[in-house]
Phi, psi and omega in degrees: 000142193269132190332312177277010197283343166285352188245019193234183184242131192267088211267127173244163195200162182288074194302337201276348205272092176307311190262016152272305168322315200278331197266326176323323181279327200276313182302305201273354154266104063267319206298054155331327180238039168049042185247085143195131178233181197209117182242140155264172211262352167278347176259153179009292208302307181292319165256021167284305203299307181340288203289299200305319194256023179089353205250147171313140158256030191213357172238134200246022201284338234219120179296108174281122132293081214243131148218132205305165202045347207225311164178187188216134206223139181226167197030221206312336169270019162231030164269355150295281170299351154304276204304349172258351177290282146030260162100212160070215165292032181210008135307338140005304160339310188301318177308348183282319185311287178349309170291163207246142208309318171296337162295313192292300160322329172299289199272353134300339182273322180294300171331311177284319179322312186298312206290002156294335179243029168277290183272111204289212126255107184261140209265120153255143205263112151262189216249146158357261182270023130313269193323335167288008189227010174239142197238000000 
């Protein structure tokens, strides 16, 4: 882990996952001001997050938002604080917050039920320093 990594926002995602990998990449052309690093949640980094907090280490369907020290955020709200992080059109988001958290989690979970026959899988290259923000 790279020295500053307590002052970034930490997205673990499902690696095995074609449409988690495909918002990982979408996220990291936005991440303008470079506060995202990336764990998948099958790895060292991730399940250490699991396990420190209790959480299964064996179901991988569920997005984490971690900023260290302060709290964590999972499935929809914290793909709603990705897209407000951001910034730009896509604080936009924030309208999302409205809906009340069980719904929006119901179409994250069909989505994540799903999402193996969304996406195929692709091997994706990040770039130099892409590849310095993923653990």
């Amino acid at each position: 882990m790279q020295k500053n990594w307590e002052n970034k926002y930490i997205v673990f995602f499902d690696g095995d996952c074609g449409v988690c990998n495909f918002w990982v990449q979408w996220i990291l052309e936005r991440d303008r001001n470079d506060q995202f690093l990336f764990a998948s949640l099958q790895s060292e980094f991730g399940q250490k997050f699991l396990s420190e907090r209790g959480l299964a280490t064996d179901v991988f369907n569920t997005m984490y938002l971690w900023k260290p020290n302060q709290y964590y955020l999972i499935k929809s709200r914290a793909v709603l604080q990705i897209a407000n992080l951001l910034g730009g059109i896509y604080k936009l988001s924030g309208i999302g917050k409205l809906i009340p958290k069980f719904l929006s989690d119901k179409v994250y979970d069909i989505i994540s039920r799903n999402r193996m026959k969304l996406a195929n899988q692709k091997c994706y290259l990040p770039t130099p320093h892409q590849r310095k923000k993923i653990y």
